[in-house]
CSV table of C-alpha atoms and ligand atoms in Angstrom, one decimal:
chain,number,residue,atom,x,y,z
A,17,MET,CA,-20.0,-1.1,18.2
A,18,THR,CA,-22.4,0.5,20.8
A,19,VAL,CA,-22.5,-1.7,24.1
A,20,ASP,CA,-26.1,-3.1,22.5
A,21,VAL,CA,-24.3,-4.2,19.1
A,22,ILE,CA,-21.8,-6.0,21.3
A,23,GLU,CA,-24.4,-7.6,22.8
A,24,MET,CA,-26.4,-8.7,19.5
A,25,ASP,CA,-25.6,-11.6,17.9
A,26,GLU,CA,-23.9,-11.5,14.6
A,27,GLN,CA,-27.1,-12.1,12.6
A,28,ALA,CA,-28.8,-9.3,14.7
A,29,ALA,CA,-25.5,-7.1,14.0
A,30,TYR,CA,-25.4,-7.7,10.2
A,31,GLN,CA,-29.2,-6.4,10.0
A,32,GLU,CA,-28.4,-3.7,11.8
A,33,PHE,CA,-25.3,-3.0,9.5
A,34,LEU,CA,-27.3,-3.5,6.2
A,35,ASN,CA,-30.0,-0.9,7.4
A,36,ALA,CA,-27.0,1.8,7.8
A,37,TYR,CA,-25.5,0.6,4.8
A,38,PRO,CA,-28.2,-0.5,2.2
A,39,GLU,CA,-25.7,-0.7,-0.8
A,40,TYR,CA,-23.9,-3.6,1.0
A,41,LYS,CA,-26.6,-6.0,-0.5
A,42,ASN,CA,-25.6,-5.0,-3.9
A,43,THR,CA,-22.0,-6.6,-3.3
A,44,ALA,CA,-23.6,-10.0,-2.3
A,45,VAL,CA,-21.7,-11.8,-5.3
A,46,LEU,CA,-18.2,-11.3,-2.8
A,47,ASP,CA,-20.0,-12.9,-0.3
A,48,ASP,CA,-20.7,-16.0,-2.8
A,49,LEU,CA,-17.0,-15.6,-3.9
A,50,ARG,CA,-15.7,-15.8,-0.5
A,51,GLN,CA,-17.2,-19.1,0.5
A,52,ARG,CA,-16.3,-20.5,-3.0
A,53,GLU,CA,-13.0,-18.9,-3.8
A,54,TYR,CA,-11.5,-18.3,-0.4
A,55,GLY,CA,-13.1,-20.9,1.7
A,56,ARG,CA,-9.5,-21.7,3.4
A,57,LEU,CA,-10.0,-18.6,5.6
A,58,ASP,CA,-13.2,-20.3,7.1
A,59,LYS,CA,-11.8,-23.8,7.2
A,60,THR,CA,-8.6,-22.6,9.5
A,61,GLN,CA,-11.0,-20.0,11.2
A,62,GLN,CA,-8.9,-16.8,10.3
A,63,VAL,CA,-9.7,-13.5,10.3
A,64,TYR,CA,-7.6,-11.8,7.8
A,65,LEU,CA,-7.5,-8.0,8.1
A,66,ASP,CA,-4.2,-7.4,6.5
A,67,TYR,CA,-4.9,-6.4,2.9
A,68,THR,CA,-2.7,-3.3,2.6
A,69,GLY,CA,0.0,-5.8,3.5
A,70,GLY,CA,-1.1,-8.5,1.1
A,71,GLY,CA,-4.2,-9.1,-1.0
A,72,LEU,CA,-5.7,-12.8,-1.1
A,73,TYR,CA,-5.8,-15.0,-4.1
A,74,ALA,CA,-8.7,-17.0,-5.4
A,75,ASP,CA,-8.7,-20.8,-5.7
A,76,SER,CA,-9.3,-20.3,-9.4
A,77,GLN,CA,-6.6,-18.1,-9.9
A,78,LEU,CA,-4.1,-20.8,-8.6
A,79,GLN,CA,-5.9,-23.4,-10.7
A,80,GLN,CA,-5.6,-21.7,-13.8
A,81,HIS,CA,-2.1,-21.1,-13.5
A,82,LEU,CA,-1.1,-24.3,-12.7
A,83,SER,CA,-3.1,-25.9,-15.4
A,84,LEU,CA,-1.2,-23.4,-18.0
A,85,LEU,CA,2.0,-24.7,-16.6
A,86,GLN,CA,1.1,-28.5,-16.7
A,87,ASN,CA,-0.2,-28.4,-19.9
A,88,ASN,CA,2.5,-26.1,-21.8
A,89,VAL,CA,6.2,-26.5,-21.9
A,90,TYR,CA,7.8,-23.1,-21.7
A,91,GLY,CA,11.4,-21.9,-21.8
A,92,ASN,CA,13.4,-18.8,-21.0
A,93,PRO,CA,11.4,-16.0,-23.5
A,94,HIS,CA,13.3,-13.8,-26.2
A,95,SER,CA,14.9,-16.8,-28.5
A,96,ILE,CA,13.2,-18.4,-31.6
A,97,ASN,CA,12.5,-21.8,-30.4
A,98,PRO,CA,9.1,-22.6,-29.8
A,99,THR,CA,9.0,-23.0,-26.1
A,100,SER,CA,10.9,-19.6,-25.8
A,101,GLN,CA,8.7,-18.0,-28.1
A,102,ALA,CA,5.4,-19.4,-26.2
A,103,MET,CA,6.7,-18.0,-23.8
A,104,THR,CA,7.6,-14.7,-24.8
A,105,ASP,CA,4.0,-14.4,-26.7
A,106,LEU,CA,2.8,-15.2,-22.8
A,107,VAL,CA,4.9,-12.3,-21.4
A,108,GLU,CA,3.8,-9.9,-23.8
A,109,THR,CA,0.1,-10.5,-23.9
A,110,THR,CA,0.0,-10.3,-20.3
A,111,ARG,CA,2.3,-7.2,-21.0
A,112,ASP,CA,-0.8,-5.5,-23.4
A,113,TYR,CA,-3.4,-6.9,-20.9
A,114,VAL,CA,-1.7,-4.5,-17.8
A,115,LEU,CA,-1.8,-1.7,-20.0
A,116,LYS,CA,-5.3,-2.3,-21.1
A,117,TYR,CA,-7.0,-2.9,-17.4
A,118,PHE,CA,-5.2,0.6,-16.7
A,119,SER,CA,-6.7,1.9,-19.9
A,120,ALA,CA,-3.2,3.1,-20.3
A,121,SER,CA,-3.0,3.6,-24.5
A,122,PRO,CA,0.3,1.7,-25.8
A,123,ASP,CA,0.9,5.1,-27.7
A,124,GLU,CA,1.4,6.7,-24.4
A,125,TYR,CA,2.7,4.3,-21.7
A,126,ILE,CA,4.7,1.1,-21.5
A,127,ALA,CA,4.6,-1.4,-18.7
A,128,VAL,CA,7.8,-2.6,-16.8
A,129,PHE,CA,7.7,-5.6,-15.0
A,130,THR,CA,9.6,-5.5,-11.8
A,131,LEU,CA,9.9,-7.4,-8.7
A,132,ASN,CA,7.6,-5.1,-6.8
A,133,ALA,CA,6.3,-1.6,-6.3
A,134,SER,CA,9.7,-0.7,-4.8
A,135,GLY,CA,11.3,-2.3,-7.6
A,136,ALA,CA,9.6,0.1,-9.9
A,137,LEU,CA,10.2,3.1,-7.6
A,138,LYS,CA,14.0,2.2,-7.3
A,139,LEU,CA,14.1,2.0,-11.3
A,140,VAL,CA,12.8,5.7,-12.0
A,141,GLY,CA,15.2,7.0,-8.6
A,142,GLU,CA,18.4,5.6,-9.8
A,143,SER,CA,17.4,6.7,-13.2
A,144,TYR,CA,15.9,10.3,-12.8
A,145,PRO,CA,18.5,12.9,-14.1
A,146,PHE,CA,18.9,14.6,-10.6
A,147,SER,CA,21.7,16.7,-10.5
A,148,PRO,CA,22.2,20.4,-8.8
A,149,GLY,CA,19.1,22.8,-9.4
A,150,CYS,CA,16.8,20.1,-9.7
A,151,GLN,CA,14.1,19.1,-7.2
A,152,TYR,CA,12.6,16.2,-5.5
A,153,LEU,CA,9.2,17.0,-3.8
A,154,LEU,CA,7.1,14.5,-1.9
A,155,THR,CA,4.0,14.5,0.7
A,156,PHE,CA,5.3,13.5,4.2
A,157,ASP,CA,2.7,10.6,3.1
A,158,ASN,CA,4.7,8.2,1.2
A,159,HIS,CA,6.0,5.1,2.2
A,160,ASN,CA,10.0,4.3,2.4
A,161,SER,CA,10.5,3.3,-1.1
A,162,VAL,CA,9.3,6.6,-2.0
A,163,ASN,CA,11.4,8.3,0.9
A,164,GLY,CA,14.2,6.3,-0.5
A,165,ILE,CA,14.3,8.3,-3.8
A,166,ARG,CA,16.0,11.1,-1.6
A,167,GLU,CA,19.0,9.1,-1.5
A,168,PHE,CA,19.8,9.3,-5.4
A,169,ALA,CA,18.3,13.0,-5.4
A,170,LYS,CA,20.9,13.9,-2.5
A,171,ALA,CA,23.7,11.9,-3.9
A,172,ASN,CA,23.4,13.6,-7.3
A,173,GLY,CA,23.1,17.5,-5.6
A,174,ALA,CA,19.2,17.7,-6.3
A,175,ASN,CA,17.1,19.7,-3.3
A,176,VAL,CA,14.7,17.5,-1.3
A,177,THR,CA,11.6,19.0,0.2
A,178,TYR,CA,8.7,17.2,1.9
A,179,ALA,CA,5.1,18.6,1.4
A,180,PRO,CA,3.6,18.3,5.0
A,181,LEU,CA,-0.1,17.3,5.8
A,182,THR,CA,-2.9,18.6,7.9
A,183,THR,CA,-4.0,17.1,11.1
A,184,PRO,CA,-5.7,15.2,12.6
A,185,ASP,CA,-7.1,14.5,8.8
A,186,LEU,CA,-3.5,13.5,7.6
A,187,ARG,CA,-4.4,14.9,4.0
A,188,ILE,CA,-2.0,17.2,2.0
A,189,ASP,CA,-1.7,20.7,3.2
A,190,GLN,CA,-2.9,22.0,-0.3
A,191,GLY,CA,-1.6,25.4,0.7
A,192,ARG,CA,1.6,24.6,1.3
A,193,LEU,CA,1.4,22.2,-1.4
A,194,ASN,CA,0.9,25.1,-3.9
A,195,GLU,CA,3.8,27.0,-2.6
A,196,LEU,CA,6.0,24.0,-3.0
A,197,LEU,CA,4.7,23.3,-6.7
A,198,ASP,CA,5.6,27.1,-7.4
A,199,THR,CA,9.3,26.2,-7.0
A,200,ALA,CA,9.8,24.2,-9.8
A,201,ASP,CA,12.9,25.7,-12.0
A,202,PRO,CA,11.8,25.3,-15.4
A,203,ASN,CA,15.7,24.6,-16.7
A,204,HIS,CA,15.7,22.0,-14.4
A,205,ASN,CA,14.3,18.4,-13.6
A,206,ASN,CA,11.4,18.2,-11.1
A,207,LEU,CA,9.7,15.0,-9.6
A,208,PHE,CA,6.8,15.1,-7.6
A,209,ALA,CA,5.7,11.8,-5.9
A,210,PHE,CA,2.9,11.4,-4.0
A,211,PRO,CA,0.6,8.1,-3.3
A,212,ALA,CA,-2.9,7.6,-4.4
A,213,GLN,CA,-4.3,6.2,-1.4
A,214,SER,CA,-2.3,6.2,2.1
A,215,ASN,CA,-0.9,2.8,3.7
A,216,PHE,CA,-1.3,4.6,6.7
A,217,SER,CA,-4.4,6.3,7.0
A,218,GLY,CA,-6.5,5.3,4.0
A,219,VAL,CA,-6.6,8.7,2.8
A,220,LYS,CA,-7.2,9.0,-0.9
A,221,HIS,CA,-5.1,12.1,-2.2
A,222,PRO,CA,-6.7,14.0,-5.1
A,223,LEU,CA,-5.7,12.5,-8.5
A,224,GLU,CA,-6.2,16.1,-9.8
A,225,LEU,CA,-2.9,16.9,-8.4
A,226,ILE,CA,-1.1,15.2,-11.3
A,227,ASP,CA,-2.6,17.9,-13.7
A,228,LYS,CA,-1.5,20.5,-11.4
A,229,ALA,CA,2.0,19.8,-10.7
A,230,HIS,CA,2.6,19.2,-14.8
A,231,SER,CA,1.1,22.6,-15.3
A,232,LYS,CA,3.6,23.8,-13.0
A,233,GLY,CA,6.5,22.2,-14.6
A,234,TRP,CA,6.6,18.9,-12.4
A,235,ASP,CA,6.8,15.3,-13.5
A,236,VAL,CA,5.0,13.0,-11.2
A,237,PHE,CA,5.4,9.8,-9.9
A,238,LEU,CA,2.0,8.1,-8.5
A,239,ASP,CA,2.6,5.7,-5.9
A,240,ALA,CA,-0.7,3.3,-6.5
A,241,ALA,CA,0.2,0.5,-4.4
A,242,ALA,CA,-2.4,1.0,-1.7
A,243,PHE,CA,-5.1,2.4,-4.3
A,244,VAL,CA,-5.3,-0.2,-7.1
A,245,PRO,CA,-6.5,-3.1,-4.9
A,246,THR,CA,-10.0,-1.4,-4.3
A,247,ASN,CA,-10.2,1.3,-6.9
A,248,ARG,CA,-10.0,1.4,-10.5
A,249,LEU,CA,-6.8,3.5,-11.9
A,250,ASP,CA,-8.1,5.0,-15.6
A,251,LEU,CA,-5.0,6.2,-17.2
A,252,SER,CA,-7.1,7.4,-20.2
A,253,GLN,CA,-8.3,10.2,-17.4
A,254,VAL,CA,-5.3,11.0,-15.3
A,255,LYS,CA,-1.6,10.7,-16.9
A,256,PRO,CA,1.2,10.8,-14.5
A,257,ASP,CA,4.3,10.0,-15.9
A,258,PHE,CA,5.4,7.1,-13.7
A,259,VAL,CA,3.0,4.4,-11.4
A,260,SER,CA,4.4,2.0,-9.3
A,261,LEU,CA,2.2,-1.2,-8.1
A,262,SER,CA,2.6,-4.6,-6.6
A,263,PHE,CA,0.3,-7.4,-8.2
A,264,TYR,CA,-0.1,-9.2,-5.0
A,265,LYS,CA,-1.8,-6.7,-3.2
A,266,MET,CA,-4.4,-6.3,-6.1
A,267,PHE,CA,-5.2,-10.0,-6.1
A,268,GLY,CA,-2.9,-11.8,-3.9
A,269,TYR,CA,-0.8,-14.4,-6.0
A,270,PRO,CA,1.6,-14.2,-7.4
A,271,THR,CA,4.3,-12.4,-5.1
A,272,GLY,CA,7.3,-11.1,-6.7
A,273,ILE,CA,5.9,-9.2,-9.8
A,274,GLY,CA,4.8,-5.6,-9.7
A,275,ALA,CA,5.1,-2.9,-12.6
A,276,LEU,CA,6.2,0.5,-13.3
A,277,LEU,CA,4.1,2.2,-15.9
A,278,MET,CA,5.7,4.7,-17.4
A,279,ASN,CA,4.9,7.6,-20.2
A,280,LYS,CA,6.7,7.2,-23.0
A,281,ARG,CA,8.0,10.8,-22.8
A,282,MET,CA,9.9,9.8,-19.8
A,283,LEU,CA,12.3,7.1,-22.0
A,284,LYS,CA,14.4,10.5,-23.0
A,285,LYS,CA,14.6,11.5,-19.7
A,286,LEU,CA,15.6,8.6,-17.7
A,287,ARG,CA,19.1,7.5,-17.5
A,288,ARG,CA,20.0,4.1,-16.6
A,289,PRO,CA,23.3,3.7,-14.3
A,290,TRP,CA,24.0,0.3,-16.0
A,291,PHE,CA,22.9,-2.2,-18.1
A,292,GLY,CA,22.3,-5.7,-17.6
A,293,GLY,CA,21.6,-8.8,-19.7
A,294,GLY,CA,18.1,-8.3,-21.8
A,295,THR,CA,18.8,-4.6,-21.5
A,296,VAL,CA,20.8,-3.6,-24.6
A,297,ASN,CA,20.1,-3.5,-28.2
A,298,PHE,CA,23.8,-3.4,-28.6
A,299,VAL,CA,26.9,-3.9,-26.8
A,300,SER,CA,30.8,-4.2,-27.5
A,301,VAL,CA,33.7,-5.6,-25.2
A,302,GLN,CA,36.3,-4.2,-27.1
A,303,ALA,CA,34.6,-0.9,-28.0
A,304,LYS,CA,33.6,-0.6,-24.3
A,305,LYS,CA,29.9,1.1,-25.2
A,306,HIS,CA,26.5,-0.1,-25.3
A,307,TYR,CA,23.0,0.9,-26.7
A,308,LEU,CA,19.9,0.6,-24.3
A,309,SER,CA,17.0,-0.9,-25.5
A,310,ASP,CA,14.6,2.3,-26.6
A,311,ASN,CA,11.5,0.5,-24.6
A,312,GLU,CA,10.6,-1.5,-21.5
A,313,ALA,CA,13.4,-4.2,-22.2
A,314,GLY,CA,15.8,-1.3,-21.1
A,315,PHE,CA,14.5,-1.4,-17.6
A,316,GLU,CA,13.9,-5.0,-17.2
A,317,ASP,CA,17.5,-6.8,-15.8
A,318,GLY,CA,18.4,-10.3,-16.3
A,319,THR,CA,15.5,-12.9,-16.8
A,320,LEU,CA,12.2,-12.1,-15.9
A,321,ASN,CA,9.8,-14.1,-13.5
A,322,TYR,CA,8.5,-15.2,-16.7
A,323,LEU,CA,6.4,-18.4,-15.5
A,324,ASN,CA,4.8,-16.5,-12.9
A,325,ILE,CA,3.9,-13.5,-15.2
A,326,PRO,CA,0.7,-15.3,-17.1
A,327,ALA,CA,-0.7,-15.4,-13.3
A,328,VAL,CA,-0.9,-11.3,-13.5
A,329,LYS,CA,-3.7,-11.6,-16.2
A,330,PHE,CA,-5.7,-14.7,-14.4
A,331,GLY,CA,-5.6,-12.0,-11.5
A,332,LEU,CA,-6.2,-9.2,-13.4
A,333,GLN,CA,-9.4,-10.9,-15.3
A,334,HIS,CA,-10.8,-12.0,-11.5
A,335,LEU,CA,-10.8,-8.2,-10.6
A,336,GLU,CA,-12.7,-7.5,-14.0
A,337,LYS,CA,-15.0,-10.2,-13.3
A,338,ILE,CA,-16.3,-8.4,-10.1
A,339,GLY,CA,-15.8,-5.5,-10.8
A,340,MET,CA,-13.6,-2.7,-9.1
A,341,LYS,CA,-17.2,-0.9,-8.2
A,342,THR,CA,-18.5,-3.6,-6.4
A,343,ILE,CA,-15.1,-4.0,-4.5
A,344,GLY,CA,-14.8,-0.5,-3.7
A,345,SER,CA,-18.8,0.1,-2.8
A,346,ARG,CA,-18.2,-2.8,-0.3
A,347,VAL,CA,-15.0,-1.9,1.1
A,348,ASN,CA,-16.7,1.5,1.7
A,349,CYS,CA,-19.6,0.3,3.4
A,350,GLN,CA,-17.5,-2.0,5.7
A,351,THR,CA,-14.7,0.9,6.4
A,352,GLY,CA,-17.5,3.2,7.3
A,353,TRP,CA,-19.3,0.6,9.6
A,354,LEU,CA,-15.8,-0.4,11.7
A,355,MET,CA,-15.2,3.4,12.2
A,356,ASP,CA,-18.5,4.0,13.4
A,357,GLN,CA,-18.5,1.1,15.8
A,358,LEU,CA,-15.0,1.9,17.0
A,359,LEU,CA,-15.5,5.4,17.8
A,360,GLN,CA,-18.6,4.1,20.2
A,361,LEU,CA,-16.6,1.8,22.0
A,362,GLU,CA,-16.4,3.9,25.7
A,363,HIS,CA,-14.4,2.8,29.4
A,364,THR,CA,-17.1,2.6,32.0
A,365,ASN,CA,-15.7,6.3,32.8
A,366,GLY,CA,-16.8,7.3,29.6
A,367,LYS,CA,-13.5,7.8,27.9
A,368,PRO,CA,-12.8,6.3,24.5
A,369,ILE,CA,-11.0,3.6,23.6
A,370,VAL,CA,-9.9,3.8,20.5
A,371,ARG,CA,-7.6,6.6,18.6
A,372,ILE,CA,-8.2,6.5,14.6
A,373,TYR,CA,-5.7,8.1,13.0
A,374,GLY,CA,-6.9,10.1,9.7
A,375,PRO,CA,-10.4,10.7,8.5
A,376,THR,CA,-13.3,9.3,10.5
A,377,ASN,CA,-15.8,9.2,7.9
A,378,THR,CA,-15.5,7.7,4.1
A,379,ASP,CA,-15.0,10.7,2.5
A,380,MET,CA,-12.1,10.1,0.2
A,381,ARG,CA,-10.8,7.1,2.0
A,382,GLY,CA,-10.0,3.9,1.7
A,383,GLY,CA,-10.3,0.6,3.5
A,384,THR,CA,-7.1,1.3,5.7
A,385,VAL,CA,-8.0,2.0,9.4
A,386,THR,CA,-5.0,2.9,11.5
A,387,LEU,CA,-5.9,3.4,15.4
A,388,ASN,CA,-4.4,2.8,18.9
A,389,PHE,CA,-6.1,1.5,22.1
A,390,TYR,CA,-6.2,3.5,25.0
A,391,ASP,CA,-7.0,2.9,28.7
A,392,PRO,CA,-9.6,4.6,31.1
A,393,GLU,CA,-6.7,7.1,32.1
A,394,GLY,CA,-6.0,7.8,28.5
A,395,HIS,CA,-2.8,6.0,28.3
A,396,LEU,CA,-1.6,4.3,25.3
A,397,ILE,CA,-2.0,0.4,25.2
A,398,ASP,CA,1.1,-1.4,24.0
A,399,TYR,CA,0.3,-2.0,19.9
A,400,ARG,CA,2.5,-4.8,20.3
A,401,ARG,CA,0.5,-6.4,22.9
A,402,VAL,CA,-2.6,-5.5,20.8
A,403,GLU,CA,-1.2,-7.5,18.0
A,404,GLU,CA,-0.3,-10.3,20.1
A,405,LEU,CA,-3.7,-10.7,21.7
A,406,ALA,CA,-5.1,-10.4,18.4
A,407,THR,CA,-3.0,-13.3,17.1
A,408,ALA,CA,-4.2,-15.4,19.9
A,409,GLU,CA,-7.6,-15.2,18.6
A,410,ARG,CA,-6.5,-15.8,14.7
A,411,ILE,CA,-7.1,-12.1,13.7
A,412,SER,CA,-4.0,-10.8,11.3
A,413,LEU,CA,-3.5,-7.5,11.7
A,414,ARG,CA,-0.8,-5.2,11.4
A,415,SER,CA,1.1,-3.2,14.0
A,416,GLY,CA,4.2,-0.9,13.6
A,417,CYS,CA,4.5,2.1,11.4
A,418,PHE,CA,3.7,0.4,8.1
A,419,CYS,CA,6.9,1.7,6.2
A,420,ASN,CA,5.5,5.4,6.5
A,421,PRO,CA,7.4,7.2,8.8
A,422,GLY,CA,6.2,10.5,7.8
A,423,ALA,CA,2.3,9.9,8.2
A,424,GLY,CA,3.0,8.5,11.5
A,425,GLU,CA,5.0,11.6,12.6
A,426,MET,CA,2.7,13.8,11.6
A,427,ALA,CA,-0.3,11.5,13.0
A,428,GLU,CA,1.6,11.3,16.6
A,429,ALA,CA,3.1,15.0,16.2
A,430,LEU,CA,6.5,13.5,16.6
A,431,THR,CA,9.0,16.3,16.5
A,432,ALA,CA,12.3,16.4,14.2
A,433,GLU,CA,14.0,16.9,17.7
A,434,GLU,CA,12.6,13.3,18.8
A,435,MET,CA,13.6,12.0,15.5
A,436,VAL,CA,17.1,13.3,15.8
A,437,THR,CA,17.6,12.3,19.2
A,438,SER,CA,16.7,9.2,18.2
A,439,LEU,CA,18.8,8.9,14.9
A,440,ASN,CA,21.5,10.1,16.6
A,441,GLN,CA,21.8,6.8,18.5
A,442,LYS,CA,22.4,5.0,15.2
A,443,ALA,CA,22.2,1.2,15.2
A,444,THR,CA,22.2,0.7,19.1
A,445,MET,CA,18.6,1.8,18.7
A,446,THR,CA,16.0,-0.1,20.0
A,447,LEU,CA,12.2,0.1,19.8
A,448,PRO,CA,11.6,0.3,23.6
A,449,ARG,CA,14.4,2.9,23.6
A,450,PHE,CA,12.8,5.0,20.8
A,451,MET,CA,9.3,4.5,22.6
A,452,GLN,CA,11.3,5.8,25.7
A,453,ILE,CA,12.4,8.9,23.7
A,454,ILE,CA,9.5,9.7,22.6
A,455,GLN,CA,7.0,8.9,25.1
A,456,HIS,CA,8.9,10.4,28.2
A,457,ALA,CA,7.1,13.8,28.3
A,458,SER,CA,3.4,12.8,26.4
A,459,HIS,CA,1.7,9.7,25.5
A,460,LYS,CA,3.1,9.6,21.9
A,461,SER,CA,2.9,6.5,20.0
A,462,ALA,CA,6.1,5.0,18.1
A,463,GLY,CA,3.5,2.9,16.1
A,464,ALA,CA,0.0,1.6,15.6
A,465,ILE,CA,-2.3,-1.0,14.9
A,466,ARG,CA,-3.6,-1.3,11.3
A,467,VAL,CA,-6.8,-3.0,10.0
A,468,SER,CA,-7.4,-3.3,6.5
A,469,MET,CA,-10.2,-4.5,4.4
A,470,GLY,CA,-10.3,-5.9,0.7
A,471,LEU,CA,-12.2,-8.3,-1.8
A,472,ALA,CA,-12.7,-11.1,0.5
A,473,THR,CA,-13.6,-9.2,3.7
A,474,THR,CA,-17.1,-10.4,5.3
A,475,PHE,CA,-19.2,-8.5,7.7
A,476,SER,CA,-18.6,-11.5,9.9
A,477,ASP,CA,-14.5,-10.7,9.8
A,478,LEU,CA,-15.5,-7.1,11.0
A,479,TYR,CA,-18.0,-8.5,13.7
A,480,HIS,CA,-15.1,-11.0,15.1
A,481,PHE,CA,-12.9,-7.7,15.2
A,482,MET,CA,-15.1,-5.6,16.9
A,483,HIS,CA,-15.5,-8.0,19.8
A,484,PHE,CA,-11.9,-8.4,19.9
A,485,ALA,CA,-11.9,-4.4,20.2
A,486,ALA,CA,-14.5,-4.4,22.7
A,487,GLN,CA,-12.7,-6.4,25.0
A,488,PHE,CA,-10.4,-3.5,25.7
A,489,LYS,CA,-12.9,-1.9,28.2
A,490,ASP,CA,-11.7,-1.0,31.4
A,491,HIS,CA,-8.3,-2.9,30.7
A,492,THR,CA,-4.5,-1.0,31.2
A,493,ASN,CA,-1.3,-1.9,29.8
A,494,HIS,CA,-1.1,-3.8,33.4
A,495,SER,CA,-4.2,-5.9,33.1
A,496,LEU,CA,-3.1,-6.6,29.6
A,497,GLY,CA,0.3,-8.4,30.6
A,498,GLN,CA,3.6,-7.9,29.2
A,499,VAL,CA,4.5,-8.0,25.7
A,500,THR,CA,6.2,-11.7,25.2
A,501,PHE,CA,8.6,-11.0,22.4
A,502,ASP,CA,12.0,-10.4,22.6
A,503,ILE,CA,11.7,-6.5,22.3
A,504,ASP,CA,15.0,-5.5,23.6
A,505,SER,CA,16.3,-7.2,20.4
A,506,CYS,CA,13.7,-5.4,18.4
A,507,ARG,CA,15.4,-2.7,15.7
A,508,VAL,CA,12.7,-2.7,13.5
A,509,ILE,CA,11.1,0.8,14.3
A,510,ARG,CA,10.4,2.9,11.4
A,511,ASP,CA,9.6,0.0,8.6
A,512,GLY,CA,7.2,-3.2,8.2
A,513,SER,CA,5.2,-2.8,4.9
B,7,PLP,C1,1.5,2.8,-0.6
B,7,PLP,C2,2.8,1.7,-1.1
B,7,PLP,N1,3.8,2.1,-1.8
B,7,PLP,C3,4.7,0.9,-2.0
B,7,PLP,C4,4.9,-0.1,-1.2
B,7,PLP,C5,5.8,-0.9,-1.6
B,7,PLP,O1,5.4,-2.2,-2.0
B,7,PLP,P1,6.2,-3.7,-2.1
B,7,PLP,O2,6.9,-4.0,-0.7
B,7,PLP,O3,5.2,-4.5,-2.9
B,7,PLP,O4,7.3,-3.1,-3.0
B,7,PLP,C6,3.6,-0.4,-0.1
B,7,PLP,C7,4.0,-1.8,0.3
B,7,PLP,O5,3.1,-1.7,1.3
B,7,PLP,C8,2.5,0.5,-0.3
B,7,PLP,O6,1.6,0.4,0.7
């Protein structure tokens, strides 16, 4: 926001915004929806800017679900009694709907219900046939639940390699990735994992990488958790072997359900390390043998979250009614404007107030903007204090490293040496100590502030956030005051959604 715009009232600023982003007018349906379906935000005066953490649900999603539960009797699925059958039908209808939503042909893909995206990732990690000579290749930019698969790979003797990013844009280094993709051994299993959209920088990584990796002998895991809330993933066009997602990120409700979309070819390849209730076709105690179901049931341990699964269909229908193009276009305009304004913020001495990590234009990026604030001398403002100050203004943003340590390490140029020194301190490591290690010679940050937009975001939310951001003008850590929470006990260092 230029000083002029900061001083404008909201209506005048909105007009300026529409002049700069005229296509925003075509998304007015979402302004109506915000009032009708998400009125609780304004009623409780909340500025919610943490959509990459979790989406928000519409009132009608809750009403539809409640009415379904109030007017029917449902039992545990997979028996032939009437209440069980009714539930089985609903679960299977929802499963079909999920495939249809992603244009995934049932001849090609299955949908496994999981607890969340991490559950989908873990299922593949524990079942993928890693062994010596096999490879797990992943980008620096990945959520911890994708990083965590490396433990299964390592334990089984496979090689683990990270493909770096370029700075400052935090996109995949394509030259280096090409070299790494060329190393697949056709006699072994090779798994490549990357996020369709970064939950750190908002970068959209090219989906063309899926075909490229396939042609070089890799199975591909696309983590779509941060991509699908504002983009259409069309599995008739791109064909990763595995896709992970959490439904609450797409439409807020219900929590506790995600999906693993898996190409049927992989069913023969994966080896589950155990069997549980509901996963076997045949099992004997005396013979000590079992046959796993050769479809999604083989991956769904125990009783599904069956009463909540039908709410997934209501959520998907809600998104379909709005249209992913409308959501994507709106968030794109909002992101462009927010970055334009943030980059114009200056201290009196002309120094920038904000640094944005990753791309600063809307080309191949989504509505996740990660940044830090700096004082007039260029010293980092403590991001934890920023979150506290935002909280006092009822602004929900997120601070930390967002469970994506690799993107953070690249963004801040944290060195392997600094990270090893920190890790050597094992469990005694605290956030202040970590900050000491990495800030001793430079002004590197252990974390950042993340602002993320979603389908219910309005211009007004961004206007409020910009007013908040502009208040950092000419401030220092000293003038902003101490972080008030108990920082010495804080051990959550490289995690946190
Ligand atoms: C890109 C990405 N992948 C995976 C996850 C894990 O999702 P969940 O915590 O729902 O398992 C997240 C969550 O923030 C994410 O942003």
